[in-house]
Amino acid sequence: MANMLEEYDHLLNIDPISQYLIEPIKAETLFTASNRKKESLNGEWNFSIDVYNTFYRKKFFNEVTKDSSGKEIPVDFDFNKWEKVKVPSNWNTEKERYFFYEGTAIYTRMFLYEANTENERVIIKIGASNYDSQIWLNKKLIGRHIGGYTPYSIDITNNLEKENRLTIVVNNQRKIEQIPSLNYDWKNYGGIFRDIEVFRVPVNYISDTFFYLSNVNNLDIINAEITLSGESISNQDISIIIKELDIYIKQKTDKQGKAIFSFPCNVQRWDFNNPKLYSIKISSNDDECYEEIGFRIIECKGKEIFLNGQKLFLKGVCVHEEEISKGKALNDDDRLKIIILAKEMGCNIIRLAHYPHSEHMAKLADELGVLLWEEIPVYWALMFENKETLFSAQNQMKELILRDRNRASVIIWGVGNENPDTEPRLNFMKKLINICKDLDSSRLVTAACLINIDSLKIEDRLSNYLDLISINEYYGWYYRDYSTLSTILERSKLDKPLLISETGADSKINYHGFDEELYTEEHQSKMYKKQIDISRNYIQGFFPWILIDFRSEIRMNNFQDFYNIKGLVDKDFKTKKLSYYLLKDEYKNL
C-alpha cells in the first residue's frame, strides 16, 4: 500500500508544497560588500509557468527521464527546450499571454564552474524576485526568500559541480499574510527582475561595510563598521584607505568579526550642487573591496529639517519603478530619465514608492545629487498580529537598510503607508522603527499616516515615534472641499517637521476642459496650486502623487483604463501635463 501511495503521490497529495517551504533567508546573511569582480548570470533562461505547482507534485527537480532499466520514460518537462525569457525581466511584459498571470513560474539554466583559487567561497546574489522564491542547485533546495523587492544572497560553494543546473521557482500570488497583502495600487509584476550575480571570495571575506558622518564639537567624524565573515573572523586586521584624504587606518575585528572605526577628517560634504563621492578601499588579510561614499548630515531641529546645517525644504515627487514595455526591470537609462524629469521640475528629493527600487537608482542619485526617500511595502491593510507578516516586514526593512545605508542620497527610511491607527499596527511599526535606528542612526524615519477625518486633526499615535510626520491627503480630489485641509493644518499642533507625502488628482493626457472638470489637465493643475497655497506655511516638504502614470488594475473607469493617471507626465516618460509646469514654477519659490 505504501508503494502504491508513493507511486500516485502527484495525484493524491493535496499539499505537495509545504515540505519545501523551508525557513526563509534572513537579512543578516546578505552579502553587501559587492563592489568587486563579479560574474553575471543575466541573459536567457529557460522558463515555464506552473499553474498547478507540478514542479513539486512530480518532482521535476530530480530530472528523472529514464526508468531503472535505462529506458526513456515520458515526462511533463523539458528544461533545456522550454521557451526562453530574459533575466532580469518580468514575465508579464516578456510574453503577452502572461500579462495577467499570478502564480508559480520556473526559471532554469546551466552554468559551468571551475575554481580560480584553492578554498574559494562562491556567493550568488539575486537583486529581487517577486515574491516567494525557492532556489534549487543540482537537484537540491538551497534557499528560500520571501519578499518581492529586496536582495538576497546564498553561499553555494558546497553544492557546486563542474556543470550546474540552477533553478529558481518564483510565485507572485497575492496572499493575505504577505507584505504587501492582497490589495494595492500597482501592478503585481512577477519574476526575476533584477541582476543575478556570482562572487568568488576567500574563506574569510569582507561581507558588509557601513560608513557615515557625524559631527562632534564642530569636528566632522567618519564612522565605519566593517564585517568579516568566514572561518576565522576575530582579531583580524581591517584597513581603510581614503587616498584623497590621506587616510590610512587599521583596526582589529572583535569576536563577531566586526571592526569599528571613528576618526576625524576634513571632508567635502555631499550636497545637491556638489555630490562629492570618495573612493574608499577596504582590506582584510585575505580580501578587499571598494566603495564610493558621500558624507553628509541630515537632521531635524524642532519643526525644521537641515542638510549639512542648512535649512532644507523637501521639494519632492513620488515615483513608481515601472516602464510599460519592461515592467519593473528598468535599466540605468530609464532611471536617468526619472531623475532628470524630477530635477528639471525643481525637485531635490524623490520618494521611491511604495517598495524598494533597484540599488542602481540610489547609486545614480548619489552621483547626480538628488535626495531619496526609500520604503518597504507596509501598505494599507495588513495582518499586523501575524508573526509571519511581522518577520517579512522586519526582514525586508533590514535588507533595504543593509543594501543602501552607504548611499548619501538616501535620507529617509519609510516604514509604512496609509495604515490604520490600531494597537497591533502601532506595536508592529514601533518594531520597524527600532530596526531603522539600530541599523542606521544617521537617517530620518517616517511613515505616511492617515488623517483623523472625524476630528480633522493629525493625531496618529505613530507620529510620537517618527522623526518626520507625513500625511497623505487628497483634498481637491477624493474630498472636493479644499477648506478642510486648512482646518486640519490649523488644528494639528505638531512639534516635528510635517510633510505632505502624497496629494494629487487624476488627469488624462491631452484631455482639457474647465478647471473644475474631473480628469482634465486643468483640474489637476488647479488642485496643486490650491494645495501649495494652503499648506506652504505649515509644511517642510511636498510630494506630488505621482511623477509618471503607471499601471494599476484597481483603476477601472474609462479615463483610467487600468492605469493610475495621477502622473505629472504621461506613461511615455516624455509628455508633460500642465501640472508639471505649474509645479516647476511653484518650486522656484519654495
Coordinates of C-alpha atoms in Angstrom, one line a residue:
M1 CA 0.0 0.0 0.0
A2 CA 2.8 2.4 0.9
N3 CA 4.5 1.9 -2.5
M4 CA 1.2 2.5 -4.3
L5 CA 0.5 5.7 -2.4
E6 CA 4.0 6.9 -3.3
E7 CA 3.5 6.0 -6.9
Y8 CA 0.4 8.1 -7.1
D9 CA 1.6 10.9 -4.8
H10 CA 1.4 13.5 -7.6
L11 CA -2.3 12.7 -7.9
L12 CA -3.4 12.1 -4.3
N13 CA -1.2 14.6 -2.3
I14 CA -3.4 17.6 -1.7
D15 CA -0.5 19.6 -0.3
P16 CA 2.7 18.8 -2.3
I17 CA 4.5 22.1 -1.4
S18 CA 4.6 22.6 2.3
Q19 CA 7.5 20.2 2.8
Y20 CA 9.6 22.5 0.6
L21 CA 8.7 25.7 2.4
I22 CA 11.9 25.9 4.3
E23 CA 12.9 28.7 6.7
P24 CA 13.3 31.9 4.6
I25 CA 16.7 33.5 4.2
K26 CA 17.4 36.1 6.8
A27 CA 18.7 39.6 6.1
E28 CA 21.7 39.0 8.4
T29 CA 23.3 36.8 5.7
L30 CA 23.0 39.4 3.0
F31 CA 26.3 40.0 1.1
T32 CA 26.5 43.7 0.7
A33 CA 30.3 44.3 0.1
S34 CA 29.8 43.6 -3.6
N35 CA 31.8 46.3 -5.3
R36 CA 34.3 43.9 -6.6
K37 CA 34.8 41.5 -9.5
K38 CA 31.7 39.5 -10.3
E39 CA 30.2 37.2 -12.9
S40 CA 26.7 37.7 -14.3
L41 CA 24.0 35.1 -14.7
N42 CA 21.8 37.5 -16.5
G43 CA 20.7 36.6 -20.0
E44 CA 18.4 34.0 -21.5
W45 CA 16.9 31.4 -19.1
N46 CA 14.5 28.6 -19.9
F47 CA 11.1 29.3 -18.5
S48 CA 7.6 27.9 -17.9
I49 CA 4.6 28.9 -15.9
D50 CA 3.5 26.2 -13.5
V51 CA -0.2 26.7 -12.8
Y52 CA -0.7 23.6 -10.7
N53 CA 2.7 23.5 -9.0
T54 CA 3.6 20.4 -10.9
F55 CA 7.3 21.1 -10.4
Y56 CA 6.7 19.9 -6.8
R57 CA 4.0 17.3 -7.4
K58 CA 6.0 15.4 -10.0
K59 CA 9.4 16.3 -8.5
F60 CA 10.8 17.8 -11.7
F61 CA 13.9 18.9 -9.7
N62 CA 15.1 15.3 -9.7
E63 CA 15.2 15.3 -13.5
V64 CA 14.2 11.6 -13.8
T65 CA 13.8 10.9 -17.5
K66 CA 14.7 7.1 -17.6
D67 CA 13.5 4.1 -15.7
S68 CA 15.6 1.6 -13.7
S69 CA 16.5 -0.3 -16.9
G70 CA 17.7 2.8 -18.7
K71 CA 14.7 3.2 -21.0
E72 CA 13.3 6.7 -21.6
I73 CA 10.0 7.5 -19.9
P74 CA 7.5 10.2 -20.8
V75 CA 7.8 13.3 -18.6
D76 CA 6.0 16.6 -18.4
F77 CA 9.0 18.9 -18.5
D78 CA 11.9 19.6 -20.8
F79 CA 14.1 22.2 -19.1
N80 CA 16.5 22.7 -21.9
K81 CA 13.9 23.1 -24.6
W82 CA 11.4 25.3 -22.8
E83 CA 10.9 28.8 -24.2
K84 CA 13.5 31.5 -23.3
V85 CA 12.9 34.7 -21.4
K86 CA 15.3 37.4 -20.3
V87 CA 16.7 37.7 -16.8
P88 CA 16.2 40.3 -15.5
S89 CA 12.6 40.8 -16.6
N90 CA 9.0 40.4 -15.6
W91 CA 7.2 37.6 -17.3
N92 CA 4.1 39.9 -17.6
T93 CA 6.0 42.0 -20.2
E94 CA 8.0 39.2 -21.8
K95 CA 5.0 37.4 -23.3
E96 CA 1.5 38.9 -23.9
R97 CA -0.1 35.7 -22.8
Y98 CA 1.4 36.0 -19.3
F99 CA 0.4 39.7 -18.8
F100 CA -2.2 38.9 -16.1
Y101 CA -0.7 35.7 -14.8
E102 CA -0.2 35.4 -11.0
G103 CA 1.2 32.2 -9.6
T104 CA 4.2 29.9 -9.9
A105 CA 6.8 30.1 -12.7
I106 CA 10.1 28.2 -13.2
Y107 CA 13.4 29.7 -14.3
T108 CA 16.3 27.3 -15.1
R109 CA 19.6 27.4 -16.8
M110 CA 23.0 25.6 -16.9
F111 CA 26.3 27.2 -16.0
L112 CA 29.9 25.9 -15.7
Y113 CA 32.1 26.3 -12.7
E114 CA 35.9 25.9 -12.2
A115 CA 37.6 27.2 -9.1
N116 CA 40.0 30.1 -9.6
T117 CA 41.8 29.7 -6.3
E118 CA 42.0 27.0 -3.7
N119 CA 39.3 27.1 -1.0
E120 CA 37.4 30.0 -2.6
R121 CA 33.8 30.6 -1.5
V122 CA 31.2 31.3 -4.1
I123 CA 28.2 33.5 -3.3
I124 CA 25.2 34.1 -5.6
K125 CA 23.3 37.3 -5.1
I126 CA 19.8 38.0 -6.6
G127 CA 18.7 41.6 -6.7
A128 CA 14.9 40.8 -6.5
S129 CA 12.4 38.2 -7.4
N130 CA 8.7 38.6 -6.7
Y131 CA 7.6 37.2 -4.3
D132 CA 8.2 33.7 -2.7
S133 CA 11.3 32.3 -4.4
Q134 CA 12.9 28.9 -4.0
I135 CA 16.4 28.3 -5.2
W136 CA 17.5 24.9 -6.4
L137 CA 21.0 23.9 -7.4
N138 CA 21.8 20.5 -8.8
K139 CA 18.6 18.9 -7.5
K140 CA 19.0 20.4 -4.0
L141 CA 16.8 23.1 -2.4
I142 CA 19.4 25.5 -1.1
G143 CA 17.4 28.6 -0.1
R144 CA 14.0 30.3 0.0
H145 CA 13.4 34.1 0.0
I146 CA 10.2 36.0 1.0
G147 CA 9.7 39.5 -0.4
G148 CA 9.4 40.9 -3.8
Y149 CA 11.8 43.9 -3.9
T150 CA 14.9 43.3 -1.8
P151 CA 18.1 41.4 -2.5
Y152 CA 19.2 38.1 -1.0
S153 CA 22.4 36.0 -1.2
I154 CA 23.4 32.4 -0.7
D155 CA 26.8 30.7 -0.3
I156 CA 26.6 28.0 -2.9
T157 CA 30.1 26.6 -2.6
N158 CA 29.3 23.2 -1.2
N159 CA 26.7 22.5 -3.9
L160 CA 28.8 23.3 -6.9
E161 CA 29.8 20.9 -9.6
K162 CA 31.6 21.3 -12.9
E163 CA 28.3 21.6 -14.7
N164 CA 25.5 23.1 -12.7
R165 CA 21.7 23.5 -13.1
L166 CA 20.3 26.5 -11.3
T167 CA 16.5 26.6 -10.9
I168 CA 14.6 29.4 -9.3
V169 CA 10.9 28.9 -8.7
V170 CA 9.1 32.2 -8.2
N171 CA 5.5 32.6 -7.0
N172 CA 3.9 36.1 -7.1
Q173 CA 0.4 35.0 -5.9
R174 CA -1.0 37.6 -3.6
K175 CA -1.7 36.3 -0.1
I176 CA -3.2 37.9 2.9
E177 CA -0.2 37.4 5.2
Q178 CA 2.3 38.9 2.8
I179 CA 3.9 42.4 2.6
P180 CA 2.2 43.9 0.6
S181 CA -1.1 42.0 1.1
L182 CA -4.0 41.3 -1.2
N183 CA -4.9 44.8 -2.3
Y184 CA -2.6 47.5 -3.5
D185 CA -2.5 50.2 -6.1
W186 CA 0.2 49.0 -8.6
K187 CA 0.6 46.0 -10.9
N188 CA 1.8 42.8 -9.3
Y189 CA 4.6 42.0 -11.7
G190 CA 6.2 38.6 -11.3
G191 CA 9.6 37.1 -12.0
I192 CA 13.3 37.7 -11.5
F193 CA 13.6 41.4 -12.4
R194 CA 17.0 42.4 -11.1
D195 CA 20.5 41.2 -11.6
I196 CA 21.8 37.7 -10.7
E197 CA 25.5 38.0 -9.8
V198 CA 28.1 35.5 -8.7
F199 CA 31.1 36.5 -6.4
R200 CA 34.2 34.5 -5.6
V201 CA 35.6 35.4 -2.3
P202 CA 38.3 33.9 0.0
V203 CA 37.4 31.7 3.0
N204 CA 37.5 34.8 5.2
Y205 CA 35.9 37.7 3.4
I206 CA 34.5 41.2 3.9
S207 CA 30.7 40.8 3.8
D208 CA 29.4 44.2 4.8
T209 CA 30.6 47.8 5.1
F210 CA 28.9 50.9 6.5
F211 CA 30.2 54.5 6.5
Y212 CA 28.5 57.6 7.9
L213 CA 29.4 61.1 9.1
S214 CA 28.8 62.6 12.5
N215 CA 29.8 66.0 13.9
V216 CA 31.1 66.4 17.5
N217 CA 32.0 69.9 18.7
N218 CA 32.1 71.2 15.1
L219 CA 34.5 68.4 14.2
D220 CA 33.5 66.0 11.4
I221 CA 33.9 62.4 12.3
I222 CA 33.9 59.5 9.8
N223 CA 32.4 56.4 11.4
A224 CA 32.7 52.9 9.8
E225 CA 31.6 49.4 10.7
I226 CA 33.2 46.6 8.7
T227 CA 32.1 43.0 9.0
L228 CA 34.2 40.0 8.2
S229 CA 32.6 36.6 7.6
G230 CA 34.2 33.1 7.3
E231 CA 36.0 30.6 9.4
S232 CA 38.4 32.9 11.3
I233 CA 36.9 36.3 11.8
S234 CA 38.1 37.5 15.3
N235 CA 41.3 39.5 15.9
Q236 CA 41.8 40.1 12.2
D237 CA 43.3 43.3 10.7
I238 CA 40.9 45.5 8.7
S239 CA 42.3 48.6 7.0
I240 CA 40.6 51.6 5.4
I241 CA 42.3 53.7 2.8
I242 CA 40.9 57.1 1.5
K243 CA 43.8 58.4 -0.6
E244 CA 42.2 61.7 -1.4
L245 CA 42.0 62.5 2.4
D246 CA 45.4 60.9 3.2
I247 CA 43.6 58.4 5.4
Y248 CA 45.4 55.1 6.1
I249 CA 43.9 53.4 9.2
K250 CA 43.8 49.9 10.7
Q251 CA 41.6 48.1 13.3
K252 CA 41.2 44.6 14.7
T253 CA 37.9 42.7 14.4
D254 CA 36.1 41.6 17.6
K255 CA 34.7 38.2 18.3
Q256 CA 31.8 38.8 15.9
G257 CA 34.0 39.7 13.1
K258 CA 33.3 43.5 13.3
A259 CA 35.8 46.3 13.2
I260 CA 34.6 49.7 14.4
F261 CA 36.3 52.9 13.2
S262 CA 35.8 56.5 14.2
F263 CA 38.2 59.2 13.1
P264 CA 38.2 62.9 12.5
C265 CA 38.5 64.1 8.9
N266 CA 38.1 67.3 6.9
V267 CA 35.7 66.2 4.2
Q268 CA 33.8 68.0 1.5
R269 CA 30.2 67.3 2.4
W270 CA 27.9 65.8 -0.2
D271 CA 25.0 68.0 -1.4
F272 CA 22.9 68.9 -4.5
N273 CA 25.4 71.2 -6.0
N274 CA 28.5 69.2 -5.1
P275 CA 27.6 65.4 -4.9
K276 CA 31.1 64.6 -3.8
L277 CA 32.0 60.9 -3.5
Y278 CA 35.2 59.5 -2.0
S279 CA 36.8 56.3 -3.3
I280 CA 37.4 54.0 -0.3
K281 CA 39.4 50.8 -0.2
I282 CA 38.6 48.3 2.5
S283 CA 41.0 45.4 3.1
S284 CA 41.5 42.4 5.3
N285 CA 44.4 40.0 5.4
D286 CA 42.8 38.0 2.6
D287 CA 40.2 40.2 0.9
E288 CA 39.5 43.7 -0.4
C289 CA 36.6 45.7 -1.8
Y290 CA 35.7 49.2 -2.7
E291 CA 33.1 51.8 -2.0
E292 CA 32.1 55.2 -3.4
I293 CA 30.8 57.2 -0.4
G294 CA 29.4 60.6 0.1
F295 CA 29.4 62.2 3.5
R296 CA 26.6 64.4 4.7
I297 CA 24.5 65.0 7.8
I298 CA 20.7 65.1 7.8
E299 CA 18.8 66.1 11.0
C300 CA 15.7 67.7 12.4
K301 CA 15.6 70.6 14.8
G302 CA 12.2 71.4 16.1
K303 CA 9.8 71.7 13.1
E304 CA 12.6 72.1 10.5
I305 CA 14.9 69.9 8.5
F306 CA 18.6 70.6 8.0
L307 CA 21.1 69.2 5.5
N308 CA 24.7 69.9 6.5
G309 CA 23.5 72.6 8.8
Q310 CA 21.5 74.4 6.1
K311 CA 17.7 74.6 6.4
L312 CA 16.1 72.3 3.8
F313 CA 12.6 72.3 2.3
L314 CA 11.9 69.0 0.6
K315 CA 10.7 69.8 -2.9
G316 CA 9.7 66.3 -3.8
V317 CA 7.8 63.9 -6.1
C318 CA 6.8 60.3 -5.8
V319 CA 7.5 57.7 -8.5
H320 CA 6.9 54.0 -9.1
E321 CA 9.5 51.7 -10.6
E322 CA 7.9 50.9 -13.9
E323 CA 8.4 51.4 -17.6
I324 CA 5.4 50.0 -19.6
S325 CA 7.4 47.8 -22.0
K326 CA 9.7 46.4 -19.3
G327 CA 7.6 46.4 -16.1
K328 CA 9.9 46.8 -13.2
A329 CA 13.1 45.7 -15.0
L330 CA 14.3 49.2 -15.6
N331 CA 17.8 50.0 -16.9
D332 CA 20.0 52.9 -16.0
D333 CA 18.7 54.9 -19.0
D334 CA 15.2 54.6 -17.6
R335 CA 16.3 55.6 -14.1
L336 CA 18.2 58.6 -15.5
K337 CA 15.1 59.8 -17.3
I338 CA 13.2 59.7 -14.0
I339 CA 15.9 61.7 -12.2
I340 CA 16.2 64.2 -15.0
L341 CA 12.4 64.7 -15.1
A342 CA 12.4 65.3 -11.3
K343 CA 15.4 67.7 -11.3
E344 CA 14.1 69.7 -14.2
M345 CA 10.9 70.2 -12.3
G346 CA 12.9 71.6 -9.4
C347 CA 12.8 68.6 -7.1
N348 CA 15.6 68.0 -4.6
I349 CA 14.1 64.7 -3.4
I350 CA 12.3 61.7 -4.9
R351 CA 10.1 59.3 -2.9
L352 CA 10.6 55.8 -4.3
A353 CA 7.2 54.4 -3.7
H354 CA 6.0 52.0 -2.3
Y355 CA 8.7 49.4 -2.1
P356 CA 12.5 49.3 -2.6
H357 CA 13.5 50.2 -6.1
S358 CA 16.8 49.0 -7.6
E359 CA 20.0 49.8 -5.8
H360 CA 21.2 51.3 -9.1
M361 CA 18.7 54.2 -8.5
A362 CA 20.4 55.1 -5.3
K363 CA 23.8 55.0 -6.9
L364 CA 22.7 57.3 -9.7
A365 CA 21.1 59.6 -7.1
D366 CA 24.5 59.7 -5.3
E367 CA 26.3 60.7 -8.5
L368 CA 23.7 63.3 -9.7
G369 CA 22.9 65.0 -6.4
V370 CA 19.3 64.2 -5.6
L371 CA 17.9 63.0 -2.3
L372 CA 15.8 59.8 -1.8
W373 CA 13.1 58.6 0.4
E374 CA 13.1 54.7 0.4
E375 CA 10.5 52.5 1.9
I376 CA 9.1 49.0 2.2
P377 CA 5.6 48.0 1.2
V378 CA 3.9 48.0 4.6
Y379 CA 0.9 49.3 2.6
W380 CA -2.8 49.7 3.5
A381 CA -4.4 46.8 5.4
L382 CA -2.1 44.0 6.7
M383 CA -2.2 41.2 9.2
F384 CA -0.4 43.2 11.9
E385 CA -0.9 40.5 14.5
N386 CA 0.5 37.7 12.3
K387 CA 4.1 36.5 13.2
E388 CA 4.9 35.6 9.6
T389 CA 3.8 39.1 8.4
L390 CA 6.0 40.8 11.1
F391 CA 9.0 38.6 10.2
S392 CA 8.6 39.6 6.5
A393 CA 8.3 43.3 7.2
Q394 CA 11.3 43.2 9.6
N395 CA 13.4 41.2 7.1
Q396 CA 12.6 43.5 4.2
M397 CA 13.4 46.5 6.3
K398 CA 16.8 45.1 7.2
E399 CA 17.6 44.1 3.6
L400 CA 16.8 47.5 2.3
I401 CA 18.8 49.3 5.0
L402 CA 21.8 46.9 4.7
R403 CA 21.7 47.4 0.9
D404 CA 21.6 51.2 0.8
R405 CA 22.9 52.6 4.0
N406 CA 26.1 53.7 2.3
R407 CA 24.2 55.9 -0.2
A408 CA 24.4 59.6 0.8
S409 CA 21.3 60.3 -1.3
V410 CA 19.1 58.2 0.9
I411 CA 18.0 60.4 3.8
I412 CA 14.6 58.9 4.8
W413 CA 13.5 55.4 5.7
G414 CA 9.8 54.8 5.3
V415 CA 8.2 52.2 7.5
G416 CA 4.6 52.3 6.2
N417 CA 1.9 53.9 4.1
E418 CA -1.7 54.6 5.0
N419 CA -2.2 52.0 7.8
P420 CA -5.0 52.3 10.3
D421 CA -4.1 53.6 13.8
T422 CA -4.7 50.4 15.8
E423 CA -2.8 48.9 18.7
P424 CA -1.5 46.0 16.7
R425 CA -0.3 48.3 13.9
L426 CA 1.4 50.6 16.4
N427 CA 3.3 47.8 18.0
F428 CA 4.2 46.4 14.6
M429 CA 5.5 49.8 13.3
K430 CA 7.5 50.6 16.5
K431 CA 9.5 47.4 15.9
L432 CA 10.3 48.6 12.4
I433 CA 11.4 52.0 13.6
N434 CA 13.7 50.3 16.2
I435 CA 15.3 48.3 13.3
C436 CA 15.9 51.6 11.4
K437 CA 17.5 53.2 14.5
D438 CA 19.6 50.1 15.4
L439 CA 21.0 49.5 11.9
D440 CA 21.3 53.2 10.9
S441 CA 21.0 56.1 13.2
S442 CA 22.2 58.6 10.6
R443 CA 18.9 58.9 8.7
L444 CA 15.4 60.1 9.4
V445 CA 12.4 57.7 9.8
T446 CA 8.8 58.4 8.7
A447 CA 5.6 56.8 7.7
A448 CA 2.8 58.1 5.5
C449 CA 0.0 58.5 8.1
L450 CA -3.8 58.9 7.8
I451 CA -5.6 62.0 9.0
N452 CA -8.4 61.6 11.5
I453 CA -11.3 62.7 9.3
D454 CA -13.7 62.9 12.3
S455 CA -11.6 65.3 14.4
L456 CA -9.9 66.9 11.4
K457 CA -6.5 66.6 13.0
I458 CA -3.2 64.8 12.5
E459 CA -3.2 62.6 15.6
D460 CA -1.8 59.3 14.5
R461 CA -0.1 57.8 17.6
L462 CA 2.7 56.5 15.5
S463 CA 3.8 60.1 15.0
N464 CA 5.2 60.1 18.5
Y465 CA 7.9 57.7 17.4
L466 CA 8.8 59.2 14.0
D467 CA 11.4 61.8 13.1
L468 CA 9.2 63.3 10.4
I469 CA 5.4 63.3 10.4
S470 CA 4.0 62.6 6.9
I471 CA 0.4 62.7 5.7
N472 CA -1.3 61.5 2.5
E473 CA -4.3 63.7 1.7
Y474 CA -6.3 64.3 -1.4
Y475 CA -8.3 67.4 -0.7
G476 CA -9.5 68.7 -4.1
W477 CA -9.8 65.2 -5.5
Y478 CA -11.4 62.5 -3.3
Y479 CA -12.6 65.2 -1.0
R480 CA -13.6 68.2 -3.2
D481 CA -13.6 70.8 -0.4
Y482 CA -10.2 72.5 -0.1
S483 CA -11.1 74.3 3.0
T484 CA -10.9 71.1 5.1
L485 CA -7.2 71.0 4.5
S486 CA -6.8 74.4 6.1
T487 CA -8.8 73.3 9.1
I488 CA -6.6 70.2 9.6
L489 CA -3.3 72.1 9.3
E490 CA -4.5 74.8 11.7
R491 CA -5.8 72.3 14.3
S492 CA -2.8 70.0 14.3
K493 CA -0.3 71.2 16.9
L494 CA 2.9 69.4 16.0
D495 CA 6.5 69.6 17.4
K496 CA 8.1 67.9 14.4
P497 CA 8.5 68.7 10.7
L498 CA 5.4 67.9 8.7
L499 CA 5.5 66.6 5.1
I500 CA 2.6 66.2 2.7
S501 CA 3.8 62.8 1.4
E502 CA 1.0 62.4 -1.2
T503 CA -1.5 64.6 -2.9
G504 CA -2.8 64.6 -6.4
A505 CA -5.6 64.3 -8.9
D506 CA -6.2 62.1 -12.0
S507 CA -5.8 63.7 -15.4
K508 CA -6.0 62.1 -18.8
I509 CA -3.1 63.2 -21.0
N510 CA -4.3 65.8 -23.5
Y511 CA -7.8 65.9 -22.0
H512 CA -8.7 69.5 -21.5
G513 CA -11.7 71.5 -20.1
F514 CA -12.7 73.8 -17.2
D515 CA -10.6 73.7 -14.1
E516 CA -13.4 72.1 -12.0
E517 CA -13.9 69.3 -14.6
L518 CA -12.6 66.0 -13.3
Y519 CA -9.8 64.2 -15.2
T520 CA -8.8 67.3 -17.1
E521 CA -5.2 68.6 -17.0
E522 CA -6.7 72.0 -15.9
H523 CA -8.3 70.5 -12.8
Q524 CA -5.1 68.7 -11.8
S525 CA -3.1 71.8 -12.2
K526 CA -5.6 73.9 -10.2
M527 CA -5.6 71.3 -7.4
Y528 CA -1.8 71.6 -7.0
K529 CA -2.0 75.4 -7.0
K530 CA -4.6 75.4 -4.2
Q531 CA -2.7 72.7 -2.2
I532 CA 0.5 74.7 -2.2
D533 CA -1.2 78.0 -1.4
I534 CA -3.0 76.4 1.6
S535 CA -0.1 74.4 3.0
R536 CA 3.1 76.4 2.4
N537 CA 3.2 77.9 5.9
Y538 CA 2.7 74.6 7.7
I539 CA 4.9 72.1 5.9
Q540 CA 8.6 71.3 5.4
G541 CA 8.1 69.1 2.3
F542 CA 5.7 68.5 -0.5
F543 CA 5.4 65.2 -2.6
P544 CA 3.0 65.2 -5.5
W545 CA 1.5 61.9 -6.4
I546 CA 2.9 60.9 -8.9
L547 CA 5.6 61.8 -11.4
I548 CA 4.6 59.3 -14.2
D549 CA 1.4 57.5 -14.9
F550 CA 1.6 53.8 -14.0
R551 CA -0.4 50.5 -14.3
S552 CA -2.9 49.7 -11.6
E553 CA -5.6 47.1 -12.2
I554 CA -7.8 48.6 -9.5
R555 CA -8.3 51.7 -11.7
M556 CA -11.1 50.7 -14.0
N557 CA -13.0 53.7 -15.3
N558 CA -12.9 54.8 -19.0
F559 CA -10.3 57.5 -18.3
Q560 CA -8.0 55.3 -16.4
D561 CA -8.2 52.0 -18.4
F562 CA -6.2 50.1 -15.7
Y563 CA -3.7 53.0 -15.1
N564 CA -3.3 55.3 -12.2
I565 CA -3.3 58.6 -14.2
K566 CA -2.3 61.0 -11.4
G567 CA 1.1 61.4 -13.1
L568 CA 2.5 64.8 -13.9
V569 CA 4.0 63.0 -17.0
D570 CA 2.4 60.5 -19.3
K571 CA 3.4 56.9 -19.2
D572 CA 5.7 57.5 -22.2
F573 CA 8.2 59.2 -19.9
K574 CA 8.1 62.3 -22.2
T575 CA 4.8 64.1 -22.5
K576 CA 4.3 66.6 -19.6
K577 CA 1.0 67.6 -18.3
L578 CA 0.1 71.2 -17.3
S579 CA 0.6 70.4 -13.6
Y580 CA 4.3 69.6 -14.3
Y581 CA 4.9 73.1 -15.4
L582 CA 2.8 74.6 -12.6
L583 CA 4.8 72.7 -10.0
K584 CA 8.1 73.7 -11.7
D585 CA 7.1 77.4 -11.3
E586 CA 5.9 76.9 -7.7
Y587 CA 9.1 75.0 -6.6
K588 CA 11.2 78.0 -7.6
N589 CA 9.5 79.9 -4.7
L590 CA 9.5 77.2 -2.0

